[in-house]
Amino acid sequence: MENKKRRVRFAPSPTGPLHMGGVRTALYNYLFAKQEGGDFILRIEDTDSNRFVPGAEKYIIDSLKWCGIYPDEGVDAEGALVSVPSQRHPHAPYRQSERKPLYRQYAQQLIDAGWAYYAFDTAEELDAKRKEAEEKKETFSYNYATRGSLRNSLTLPADEVKRLVDTTDNWTVRFKNPENEVVKMDDMIRGHIEMNTSTLDDKVLWKAADQLPTYHLANIVDDHLMEITHVIRGEEWLPSLPLHYLLYRAFGWQESQPQFAHLSLLLKPDGKGKLSKRDGDRLGFPVFPLKWVNAEGEVSRGYREDGYYPEAFINMLALLGWNPGGEQEIFSLDELVKLFSMEKVVKSGARFNPEKAKWFNEQYLRAKSNEELAGEFDALLKASGISYPMAQLVELCGLIKERAHFAKDFMDICPYIFKAPTEYNEKDVAKFCTPENKEILLKVFAHLEKLPENLAADSPSHLPAAEAVPASEEYLTGYIKENEWKMGPVMNTLRLFFVGEAKGLGIADIIYYIGKAEALRRIKAGLERC
Ligand code: GLU
C-alpha cells in the first residue's frame, strides 16, 4: 500500500464558491501527492441536484488555476472536466453526474450481499416518525433498532418488495449497519478512532426517484475506481468515516482502501467557531479565492480582486494548520511540496488572522523587483488614464514598496506624484500660509528655478534618483540654512503646495518625481491660493 504511487483527489460539490478552507484542502492534497510525484485528481461531486449552483464548477477550476494548483486528472487544458477516457485522464468522466449509470450496480451488489436493503418509507411517514420521537424528547434514527419496524425489504414479503421496486420510484437503498460492533479506524492526523456501529444511521446510498447515488456511495465507488490511495478532506467528514470503512468492507475492497486524513477547521479571527462563508463580508476580509457574484447579484470579495498574489495566498493557507517548525514563514509552492508532511498538520482548529494574510502579501510584494512592481503599477495607472515614464516608475516603486501591502496601495501612497492637489488641508493652510512663509517661498521658487535640470526626472538628462535626490536636497536645504530660515515650516509649506497637506514623501523626492517644471507650477499655484 505504502509503495503505491500516491493518488489523491479533491472532490468538491459545486454548491457555491469555494471557501478558502476548501482551497486549503485542495492544497494539502496537492502537496502530499506532488511530494512523491503522485497524482492530484479533481472530481466534481454533483449528485445532489437540489444544491447545484450554476457557475460553481467553473469557479472551482478557475480558483485552483489561479493558485497554481493544476490537477493531473480531471481537467483539460481549457479547464473543462474531461468526459472521455484518455491516456492522461483514464478514469473519465470526472463529473459524478456523468457517471450516473455506473452506481446502480454497486448498490445492487450491496443488496445482494446483505449489506443494504430497499426502503419504501415515504417522506411523510419518516416525518411522522421524527415528530413522534420529538414529542418523547428523542431523536428518530433509521438504524438497527428501528429498521425492523419500518417499511423496507427487511420487513416486507419478498414479492411485495419486488412489486414495489418494479412499479414505484420513491424508494431508496439504505446501508445496513451491523449491530453493536466496534469499527476500528485510523486517521493520519487524529490517530486511532473507534466507533460502535449501533450509534450509526442506516444512510441512504441510492435513490430511485432520481436514479442517483448519494454522496457516500458515489464517493466510495469513485475513490475505489480512481485508485485513490489517500483521502485528505475536512473534518466535517469525520462522522462519515465509520460508514466509509464499513462500505469498503462490504464491497470487499479493504486491500485497496485508502488512508484517511481529516483536516481541522479554519476558525474565525477571534477563535470562536468555524470561519464561515459570511464572515468575510461581515468582518471585512475575503474568504473566497476569487470574487463571487451569486444569483441575487450579491458580490463577495475575493483574494485575487483584493490584490493578493496567489503565491502569498497559498503560502498563508499552507501555514494555517501545518507547522513546519522553525522560524521560516515564506515558502514557495515548490518548497511547500518538498517540506509538507502530514505529521506536522495540527489537530486543533487553525485561527485565521486577516492581518497576517496582509503581511504575507507584503513580504511577496517586497521580494519582487522594482521592474516587476512598476509593471503592475503602470497597468493600474493606465487603467485610470495616467501615463508616467517607466524608468521613473521603477525608481518610485523602490522608494514606496516598503509602505504597501498591495500593488493597489501604490497610488494611495503618493497620488500627488501623478496629479496636482486640488484641495489644501485647512489646518495646514492656517498654519503655514503666513505672510512670512509666503515671502520665503517666493525666494525658494526663484532658487528652484535655477535647480540644475539633471536633478529632476522630467529632464532628458536626469540622473538616477539615488544621485539626484540627495543633490537637490542639499541644493534646497543649503539655501534654507544659508538664509537662517527654520527648516520645518519651509519644508511643510512646500509639502502643502506639492501634496495638499503637510505630509508625504521627502521634498527632494517629490521634486524629482513630479519634475522641476511641475514643482514650480505647484509652488506658484500655492502662492496664489495662500
Ligand atoms: N463532495 C464532498 C465535499 O463537498 C467531498 C468530501 C470528501 O472529500 O470525501 O466536500
Coordinates of C-alpha atoms and ligand atoms in Angstrom, one line a residue:
M1 CA 0.0 0.0 0.0
E2 CA 2.7 2.5 1.1
N3 CA 4.7 1.8 -2.0
K4 CA 1.9 2.6 -4.4
K5 CA 2.1 5.8 -6.3
R6 CA 0.2 8.4 -4.3
R7 CA -3.2 9.3 -5.9
V8 CA -5.3 11.8 -4.1
R9 CA -8.4 13.7 -5.1
F10 CA -10.1 16.9 -4.3
A11 CA -13.8 16.3 -4.6
P12 CA -15.8 19.4 -4.2
S13 CA -19.5 19.7 -4.7
P14 CA -20.4 22.6 -6.9
T15 CA -22.8 24.2 -4.4
G16 CA -21.3 27.6 -4.4
P17 CA -17.9 29.4 -4.4
L18 CA -15.0 27.5 -2.9
H19 CA -14.3 28.7 0.6
M20 CA -10.6 29.3 1.5
G21 CA -10.8 26.2 3.7
G22 CA -11.7 24.2 0.6
V23 CA -8.7 25.7 -1.2
R24 CA -6.5 24.6 1.8
T25 CA -7.9 21.0 1.5
A26 CA -7.0 21.1 -2.3
L27 CA -3.6 22.5 -1.5
Y28 CA -2.7 19.9 1.1
N29 CA -3.8 17.1 -1.3
Y30 CA -1.7 18.6 -4.0
L31 CA 1.4 19.0 -1.8
F32 CA 1.0 15.5 -0.4
A33 CA 0.8 14.0 -3.9
K34 CA 3.4 16.1 -5.6
Q35 CA 6.0 15.4 -2.9
E36 CA 6.3 11.9 -4.2
G37 CA 5.5 12.5 -7.8
G38 CA 1.9 11.3 -7.3
D39 CA -1.3 12.4 -9.0
F40 CA -3.8 15.0 -7.9
I41 CA -7.3 14.4 -9.3
L42 CA -10.1 16.8 -9.4
R43 CA -13.5 15.2 -9.2
I44 CA -16.8 17.1 -9.2
E45 CA -19.3 15.6 -6.8
D46 CA -22.6 16.9 -8.3
T47 CA -25.1 14.2 -7.5
D48 CA -27.2 16.4 -5.3
S49 CA -29.1 18.3 -7.9
N50 CA -31.0 20.3 -5.3
R51 CA -27.8 22.0 -4.2
F52 CA -26.3 22.5 -7.7
V53 CA -25.2 26.1 -8.3
P54 CA -24.5 27.2 -11.9
G55 CA -21.0 28.6 -12.4
A56 CA -19.7 27.0 -9.2
E57 CA -17.7 24.3 -11.1
K58 CA -16.0 26.8 -13.3
Y59 CA -15.3 28.9 -10.2
I60 CA -13.6 26.0 -8.5
I61 CA -11.5 25.2 -11.6
D62 CA -10.5 28.9 -12.0
S63 CA -9.7 29.2 -8.4
L64 CA -7.3 26.2 -8.4
K65 CA -5.7 27.5 -11.5
W66 CA -5.2 31.0 -10.0
C67 CA -3.5 29.3 -7.1
G68 CA -1.2 27.3 -9.4
I69 CA -2.7 24.0 -8.3
Y70 CA -3.1 22.1 -11.6
P71 CA -4.8 18.8 -11.4
D72 CA -3.2 15.8 -13.2
E73 CA -6.5 14.3 -14.0
G74 CA -10.0 15.7 -14.2
V75 CA -9.3 18.9 -16.0
D76 CA -8.2 19.5 -19.6
A77 CA -6.0 22.4 -20.8
E78 CA -9.1 24.6 -21.2
G79 CA -10.3 23.9 -17.7
A80 CA -13.2 21.7 -18.5
L81 CA -13.6 18.4 -16.8
V82 CA -12.7 15.6 -19.1
S83 CA -15.6 13.4 -20.2
V84 CA -13.9 10.8 -22.4
P85 CA -11.3 8.5 -21.1
S86 CA -7.8 9.1 -22.5
Q87 CA -4.3 8.1 -21.5
R88 CA -3.9 11.2 -19.4
H89 CA -7.4 11.0 -18.0
P90 CA -8.0 7.3 -17.7
H91 CA -10.9 7.5 -15.2
A92 CA -13.1 9.9 -17.1
P93 CA -15.7 11.2 -16.7
Y94 CA -14.8 13.1 -13.6
R95 CA -18.1 14.7 -13.0
Q96 CA -20.3 12.3 -11.0
S97 CA -23.5 13.3 -12.8
E98 CA -21.9 11.9 -15.9
R99 CA -21.1 8.6 -14.1
K100 CA -24.7 8.1 -13.1
P101 CA -25.4 4.7 -14.8
L102 CA -22.4 3.3 -13.0
Y103 CA -23.5 3.4 -9.4
R104 CA -26.7 1.4 -9.5
Q105 CA -24.8 -1.9 -9.9
Y106 CA -22.8 -1.2 -6.8
A107 CA -26.0 -0.5 -4.8
Q108 CA -27.2 -3.8 -6.1
Q109 CA -24.0 -5.6 -5.1
L110 CA -24.5 -4.4 -1.5
I111 CA -28.2 -5.5 -1.5
D112 CA -27.3 -9.0 -2.9
A113 CA -24.6 -9.4 -0.2
G114 CA -27.0 -8.4 2.6
W115 CA -25.2 -5.1 3.3
A116 CA -28.0 -2.9 2.1
Y117 CA -31.8 -3.0 1.8
Y118 CA -34.6 -1.3 0.0
A119 CA -36.6 1.2 2.0
F120 CA -40.0 2.3 0.9
D121 CA -41.0 4.7 3.7
T122 CA -42.3 7.9 2.2
A123 CA -41.1 11.4 3.3
E124 CA -44.4 11.9 5.2
E125 CA -44.0 8.6 7.1
L126 CA -40.5 9.5 8.1
D127 CA -41.6 13.0 9.2
A128 CA -44.3 11.5 11.3
K129 CA -41.7 9.2 13.0
R130 CA -39.5 12.2 13.6
K131 CA -42.4 14.1 15.2
E132 CA -43.3 11.2 17.3
A133 CA -39.8 10.9 18.6
E134 CA -39.6 14.7 19.3
E135 CA -42.7 14.5 21.4
K136 CA -40.9 12.0 23.6
K137 CA -37.8 14.2 23.5
E138 CA -36.0 11.7 21.5
T139 CA -34.3 11.7 18.1
F140 CA -35.5 9.4 15.4
S141 CA -32.9 7.4 13.6
Y142 CA -33.3 4.9 10.8
N143 CA -31.0 2.3 12.3
Y144 CA -30.6 -1.2 13.6
A145 CA -33.1 -0.6 16.3
T146 CA -35.9 1.0 14.2
R147 CA -35.5 -0.6 10.8
G148 CA -37.3 -3.8 11.9
S149 CA -40.5 -1.8 12.3
L150 CA -40.3 0.3 9.2
R151 CA -41.3 -0.3 5.6
N152 CA -38.4 -1.9 3.9
S153 CA -37.2 -5.2 2.4
L154 CA -36.2 -6.5 5.8
T155 CA -39.8 -6.3 7.0
L156 CA -42.0 -6.8 3.8
P157 CA -42.5 -10.1 2.0
A158 CA -40.2 -10.7 -1.0
D159 CA -43.0 -10.5 -3.6
E160 CA -44.2 -7.2 -2.2
V161 CA -40.6 -5.9 -2.3
K162 CA -40.3 -6.9 -5.9
R163 CA -43.6 -5.3 -6.8
L164 CA -42.6 -2.0 -5.2
V165 CA -39.1 -1.9 -6.7
D166 CA -40.5 -2.7 -10.2
T167 CA -43.5 -0.4 -10.2
T168 CA -42.7 2.5 -7.9
D169 CA -39.9 5.0 -7.8
N170 CA -39.8 6.7 -4.5
W171 CA -37.8 4.1 -2.7
T172 CA -34.2 4.2 -1.6
V173 CA -31.3 1.8 -0.9
R174 CA -30.1 2.1 2.7
F175 CA -26.9 0.7 4.2
K176 CA -27.4 -2.0 6.8
N177 CA -25.2 -1.2 9.7
P178 CA -24.1 -4.1 11.7
E179 CA -25.4 -4.1 15.3
N180 CA -23.1 -3.4 18.2
E181 CA -19.8 -3.8 16.5
V182 CA -16.8 -1.6 17.0
V183 CA -15.4 -0.1 13.8
K184 CA -11.6 0.5 14.2
M185 CA -10.3 3.3 12.1
D186 CA -7.0 5.1 11.7
D187 CA -6.6 8.7 10.7
M188 CA -3.3 10.1 9.6
I189 CA -3.8 13.2 11.7
R190 CA -6.0 12.0 14.6
G191 CA -4.6 8.6 15.1
H192 CA -6.8 5.6 16.1
I193 CA -10.5 6.1 16.4
E194 CA -13.2 3.6 17.4
M195 CA -16.9 3.8 16.9
N196 CA -19.8 1.5 17.8
T197 CA -22.0 0.7 14.8
S198 CA -25.1 1.0 16.9
T199 CA -24.6 4.7 17.0
L200 CA -24.8 4.9 13.2
D201 CA -27.8 5.7 10.9
D202 CA -28.6 3.4 8.0
K203 CA -27.7 6.1 5.5
V204 CA -29.4 6.3 2.1
L205 CA -27.0 5.1 -0.7
W206 CA -29.1 5.4 -3.8
K207 CA -32.4 6.9 -4.7
A208 CA -34.8 5.5 -7.3
A209 CA -36.5 8.9 -7.6
D210 CA -33.6 10.4 -9.5
Q211 CA -31.6 7.2 -10.1
L212 CA -28.7 8.8 -8.4
P213 CA -26.4 7.7 -5.7
T214 CA -25.9 9.8 -2.5
Y215 CA -22.5 11.2 -1.6
H216 CA -21.5 8.2 0.4
L217 CA -21.9 5.6 -2.3
A218 CA -20.6 7.7 -5.2
N219 CA -17.6 8.8 -3.1
I220 CA -16.5 5.4 -2.1
V221 CA -17.1 3.8 -5.5
D222 CA -15.2 6.6 -7.3
D223 CA -12.3 6.6 -4.8
H224 CA -12.0 2.9 -5.5
L225 CA -12.3 3.1 -9.3
M226 CA -10.0 6.0 -9.5
E227 CA -7.5 4.1 -7.3
I228 CA -7.2 6.8 -4.7
T229 CA -4.6 6.0 -2.1
H230 CA -5.2 8.8 0.4
V231 CA -8.3 10.7 1.2
I232 CA -7.5 14.1 2.7
R233 CA -10.6 16.2 3.5
G234 CA -12.2 18.5 6.0
E235 CA -13.1 17.3 9.5
E236 CA -16.8 17.7 8.8
W237 CA -16.5 14.3 7.0
L238 CA -15.1 12.5 10.1
P239 CA -18.6 11.4 11.2
S240 CA -18.9 9.6 7.9
L241 CA -15.7 7.7 8.3
P242 CA -17.2 4.6 10.1
L243 CA -19.7 4.2 7.2
H244 CA -16.9 4.6 4.7
Y245 CA -14.9 1.9 6.4
L246 CA -17.9 -0.4 6.5
L247 CA -18.6 0.3 2.8
Y248 CA -15.0 -0.8 1.9
R249 CA -15.6 -3.9 3.9
A250 CA -19.0 -4.5 2.4
F251 CA -17.5 -4.3 -1.2
G252 CA -14.6 -6.4 -0.2
W253 CA -12.2 -3.6 -1.1
Q254 CA -10.2 -3.4 2.2
E255 CA -7.0 -4.4 0.5
S256 CA -7.0 -1.1 -1.5
Q257 CA -8.8 1.0 1.0
P258 CA -7.2 4.5 1.1
Q259 CA -5.7 6.0 4.2
F260 CA -7.7 8.9 5.6
A261 CA -6.7 12.3 7.0
H262 CA -9.3 14.7 8.3
L263 CA -8.1 18.4 8.4
S264 CA -9.2 20.6 11.3
L265 CA -11.4 23.6 10.7
L266 CA -10.4 27.1 9.9
L267 CA -11.6 29.3 12.8
K268 CA -12.8 32.9 12.9
P269 CA -10.2 35.5 13.8
D270 CA -11.4 35.6 17.4
G271 CA -11.0 31.8 17.6
K272 CA -14.8 31.4 18.3
G273 CA -16.2 29.0 15.8
K274 CA -15.8 28.0 12.2
L275 CA -14.7 30.6 9.7
S276 CA -17.9 30.8 7.7
K277 CA -18.7 32.0 4.2
R278 CA -20.4 35.0 5.6
D279 CA -17.6 36.1 7.9
G280 CA -15.6 37.8 5.1
D281 CA -18.2 40.4 4.2
R282 CA -19.2 40.8 7.9
L283 CA -15.6 41.3 9.2
G284 CA -14.0 43.0 6.1
F285 CA -11.7 40.4 4.6
P286 CA -12.0 37.9 1.8
V287 CA -12.9 34.2 2.5
F288 CA -13.0 33.2 -1.2
P289 CA -10.1 33.0 -3.6
L290 CA -11.9 34.9 -6.3
K291 CA -14.8 37.3 -6.4
W292 CA -18.2 35.6 -6.5
V293 CA -21.5 37.0 -7.6
N294 CA -24.5 35.0 -6.5
A295 CA -27.8 34.6 -8.3
E296 CA -29.2 37.6 -6.4
G297 CA -26.3 39.7 -7.7
E298 CA -24.7 39.9 -4.3
V299 CA -20.9 40.2 -4.5
S300 CA -18.5 38.5 -2.2
R301 CA -14.9 39.7 -2.3
G302 CA -12.0 37.5 -3.4
Y303 CA -8.3 37.4 -2.6
R304 CA -7.5 38.0 -6.2
E305 CA -9.6 41.1 -6.6
D306 CA -8.4 42.4 -3.2
G307 CA -4.9 42.5 -4.7
Y308 CA -3.3 39.3 -3.2
Y309 CA -0.7 37.5 -5.1
P310 CA -1.6 33.8 -5.5
E311 CA 1.8 32.8 -4.1
A312 CA 1.1 34.8 -0.9
F313 CA -2.4 33.4 -0.5
I314 CA -1.1 29.8 -0.9
N315 CA 1.8 30.4 1.5
M316 CA -0.6 31.8 4.1
L317 CA -3.1 29.0 3.6
A318 CA -0.4 26.3 3.9
L319 CA 0.6 27.6 7.3
L320 CA -3.0 27.7 8.5
G321 CA -2.9 24.2 10.1
W322 CA 0.5 23.0 9.2
N323 CA 3.6 23.9 11.1
P324 CA 6.9 23.0 9.6
G325 CA 8.7 24.1 12.8
G326 CA 11.5 26.7 12.8
E327 CA 11.4 30.4 12.1
Q328 CA 10.9 30.4 8.3
E329 CA 7.4 31.6 7.2
I330 CA 7.9 32.3 3.5
F331 CA 7.7 29.3 1.3
S332 CA 7.2 28.9 -2.4
L333 CA 4.9 26.2 -3.8
D334 CA 7.9 24.1 -4.7
E335 CA 9.3 24.5 -1.2
L336 CA 6.0 23.6 0.3
V337 CA 5.9 20.5 -1.9
K338 CA 9.3 19.4 -0.5
L339 CA 8.6 20.2 3.1
F340 CA 5.0 19.2 3.6
S341 CA 4.3 16.4 6.0
M342 CA 1.1 15.0 7.3
E343 CA 2.7 14.5 10.8
K344 CA 3.0 18.3 11.1
V345 CA -0.6 19.1 10.3
V346 CA -2.2 20.3 13.5
K347 CA -5.1 18.6 15.1
S348 CA -6.7 21.7 16.6
G349 CA -8.6 24.3 14.6
A350 CA -6.4 27.0 12.9
R351 CA -7.4 30.5 13.6
F352 CA -7.4 32.8 10.6
N353 CA -5.7 36.1 11.1
P354 CA -6.5 38.6 8.3
E355 CA -3.6 40.9 9.3
K356 CA -1.2 38.1 8.9
A357 CA -2.7 37.4 5.5
K358 CA -1.8 41.0 4.5
W359 CA 1.7 40.5 6.0
F360 CA 2.3 37.6 3.7
N361 CA 1.3 39.7 0.7
E362 CA 3.6 42.4 1.8
Q363 CA 6.5 40.0 2.0
Y364 CA 5.9 38.8 -1.5
L365 CA 5.5 42.4 -2.8
R366 CA 8.8 43.4 -1.2
A367 CA 10.6 40.5 -2.7
K368 CA 9.6 41.5 -6.2
S369 CA 11.9 43.5 -8.3
N370 CA 11.2 47.2 -8.8
E371 CA 10.8 46.5 -12.5
E372 CA 8.1 43.9 -11.8
L373 CA 6.2 46.2 -9.4
A374 CA 6.5 49.1 -11.9
G375 CA 4.8 46.9 -14.5
E376 CA 1.9 46.3 -12.1
F377 CA 1.7 49.9 -11.1
D378 CA 1.8 51.0 -14.7
A379 CA -1.2 48.8 -15.5
L380 CA -3.1 50.4 -12.6
L381 CA -2.1 53.9 -13.7
K382 CA -3.1 53.2 -17.3
A383 CA -6.4 51.9 -16.1
S384 CA -7.1 55.3 -14.6
G385 CA -5.9 57.1 -17.8
I386 CA -2.5 58.1 -16.4
S387 CA 0.8 57.6 -18.2
Y388 CA 4.1 58.0 -16.4
P389 CA 7.6 57.2 -17.7
M390 CA 8.6 53.7 -16.9
A391 CA 12.2 54.4 -15.8
Q392 CA 11.0 56.7 -13.0
L393 CA 8.2 54.4 -12.1
V394 CA 10.7 51.7 -11.4
E395 CA 12.7 54.0 -9.1
L396 CA 9.5 55.2 -7.4
C397 CA 8.4 51.6 -6.7
G398 CA 11.7 51.1 -5.0
L399 CA 11.0 54.1 -2.8
I400 CA 7.5 53.3 -1.8
K401 CA 7.2 49.5 -1.8
E402 CA 8.1 49.3 1.9
R403 CA 4.9 51.1 2.7
A404 CA 2.5 49.0 0.6
H405 CA 0.6 45.7 1.4
F406 CA -0.7 45.5 -2.2
A407 CA 0.3 47.0 -5.5
K408 CA -3.0 48.8 -5.5
D409 CA -1.8 50.8 -2.4
F410 CA 0.9 52.5 -4.5
M411 CA -1.5 55.1 -5.9
D412 CA -2.8 55.8 -2.4
I413 CA 0.7 56.3 -1.0
C414 CA 1.5 59.1 -3.4
P415 CA -1.4 60.2 -5.6
Y416 CA 0.1 63.7 -5.8
I417 CA 3.0 62.4 -7.9
F418 CA 0.6 61.9 -10.7
K419 CA -1.9 64.8 -10.1
A420 CA -1.5 68.2 -8.5
P421 CA -3.6 68.6 -5.4
T422 CA -7.0 70.3 -6.0
E423 CA -7.6 71.0 -2.3
Y424 CA -5.4 72.0 0.6
N425 CA -5.8 70.8 4.2
E426 CA -7.5 73.7 6.1
K427 CA -5.5 73.3 9.2
D428 CA -2.2 73.3 7.3
V429 CA -3.3 76.3 5.4
A430 CA -4.0 78.1 8.6
K431 CA -0.6 77.1 10.0
F432 CA 1.7 77.6 7.0
C433 CA 0.1 80.3 4.8
T434 CA 1.7 83.1 6.8
P435 CA 3.0 86.3 5.2
E436 CA 6.4 85.3 6.4
N437 CA 6.3 81.9 4.8
K438 CA 4.9 83.3 1.6
E439 CA 7.8 85.7 1.3
I440 CA 10.3 82.9 1.9
L441 CA 8.5 80.6 -0.6
L442 CA 8.8 83.3 -3.3
K443 CA 12.6 83.2 -2.8
V444 CA 12.6 79.4 -2.7
F445 CA 10.7 79.5 -6.0
A446 CA 13.4 81.7 -7.6
H447 CA 16.1 79.4 -6.2
L448 CA 14.4 76.3 -7.5
E449 CA 14.1 77.9 -10.9
K450 CA 17.8 77.5 -11.0
L451 CA 17.8 73.9 -9.9
P452 CA 20.1 72.0 -12.3
E453 CA 17.9 70.2 -14.8
N454 CA 19.5 66.9 -14.3
L455 CA 18.3 66.7 -10.7
A456 CA 14.6 66.5 -11.8
A457 CA 13.4 63.4 -13.5
D458 CA 11.5 65.2 -16.3
S459 CA 14.7 66.4 -17.8
P460 CA 16.1 64.2 -20.7
S461 CA 19.5 64.1 -19.0
H462 CA 18.3 63.4 -15.5
L463 CA 20.4 61.5 -13.0
P464 CA 19.0 58.4 -11.3
A465 CA 17.1 59.2 -8.1
A466 CA 19.8 57.8 -5.9
E467 CA 22.1 60.6 -7.0
A468 CA 19.7 63.3 -7.9
V469 CA 17.6 63.3 -4.8
P470 CA 20.4 63.9 -2.3
A471 CA 21.9 66.5 -4.5
S472 CA 18.7 68.5 -4.9
E473 CA 18.0 68.1 -1.2
E474 CA 21.4 69.6 -0.5
Y475 CA 20.6 72.4 -3.0
L476 CA 17.4 73.2 -1.2
T477 CA 18.4 72.8 2.5
G478 CA 21.7 74.5 1.9
Y479 CA 19.8 77.5 0.7
I480 CA 17.4 77.5 3.7
K481 CA 20.2 77.2 6.1
E482 CA 22.2 80.0 4.4
N483 CA 19.2 82.3 5.0
E484 CA 18.8 81.1 8.5
W485 CA 15.1 80.2 8.0
K486 CA 13.6 77.4 10.0
M487 CA 13.7 74.2 8.1
G488 CA 10.3 72.7 9.3
P489 CA 7.9 75.5 8.3
V490 CA 9.6 76.0 4.9
M491 CA 9.5 72.3 4.1
N492 CA 6.0 71.9 5.3
T493 CA 4.8 74.8 3.2
L494 CA 6.4 73.2 0.2
R495 CA 4.7 69.9 1.1
L496 CA 1.3 71.7 1.4
F497 CA 1.7 73.0 -2.1
F498 CA 3.0 69.8 -3.6
V499 CA 0.8 67.3 -1.8
G500 CA -2.2 69.4 -0.4
E501 CA -1.2 68.7 3.2
A502 CA 1.9 68.7 5.3
K503 CA 2.5 65.0 4.8
G504 CA 4.1 62.8 2.1
L505 CA 7.4 61.7 0.7
G506 CA 10.6 63.8 1.2
I507 CA 10.5 67.1 -0.6
A508 CA 13.5 66.3 -2.8
D509 CA 11.9 63.0 -3.8
I510 CA 8.6 64.8 -4.7
I511 CA 10.5 67.3 -6.8
Y512 CA 12.4 64.5 -8.5
Y513 CA 9.3 62.5 -9.3
I514 CA 7.0 65.3 -10.4
G515 CA 9.8 67.1 -12.2
K516 CA 11.1 70.7 -11.9
A517 CA 8.6 72.4 -14.1
E518 CA 5.6 70.8 -12.2
A519 CA 7.2 71.6 -8.9
L520 CA 7.5 75.3 -9.9
R521 CA 3.9 75.3 -11.2
R522 CA 2.6 73.9 -7.8
I523 CA 4.6 76.5 -5.8
K524 CA 3.1 79.2 -8.0
A525 CA -0.4 77.9 -7.6
G526 CA 0.2 77.6 -3.8
L527 CA 1.4 81.2 -3.5
E528 CA -1.7 82.4 -5.4
R529 CA -4.1 80.4 -3.2
C530 CA -2.4 81.3 0.1
Ligands
GLU1 N1 -18.1 16.3 -2.0 C1 -17.6 16.4 -0.7 C2 -17.4 17.8 -0.4 O1 -18.1 18.6 -0.9 C3 -16.3 15.6 -0.7 C4 -15.9 15.1 0.7 C5 -14.7 14.1 0.5 O2 -13.7 14.6 0.2 O3 -14.9 12.9 0.7 O4 -16.7 18.3 0.5

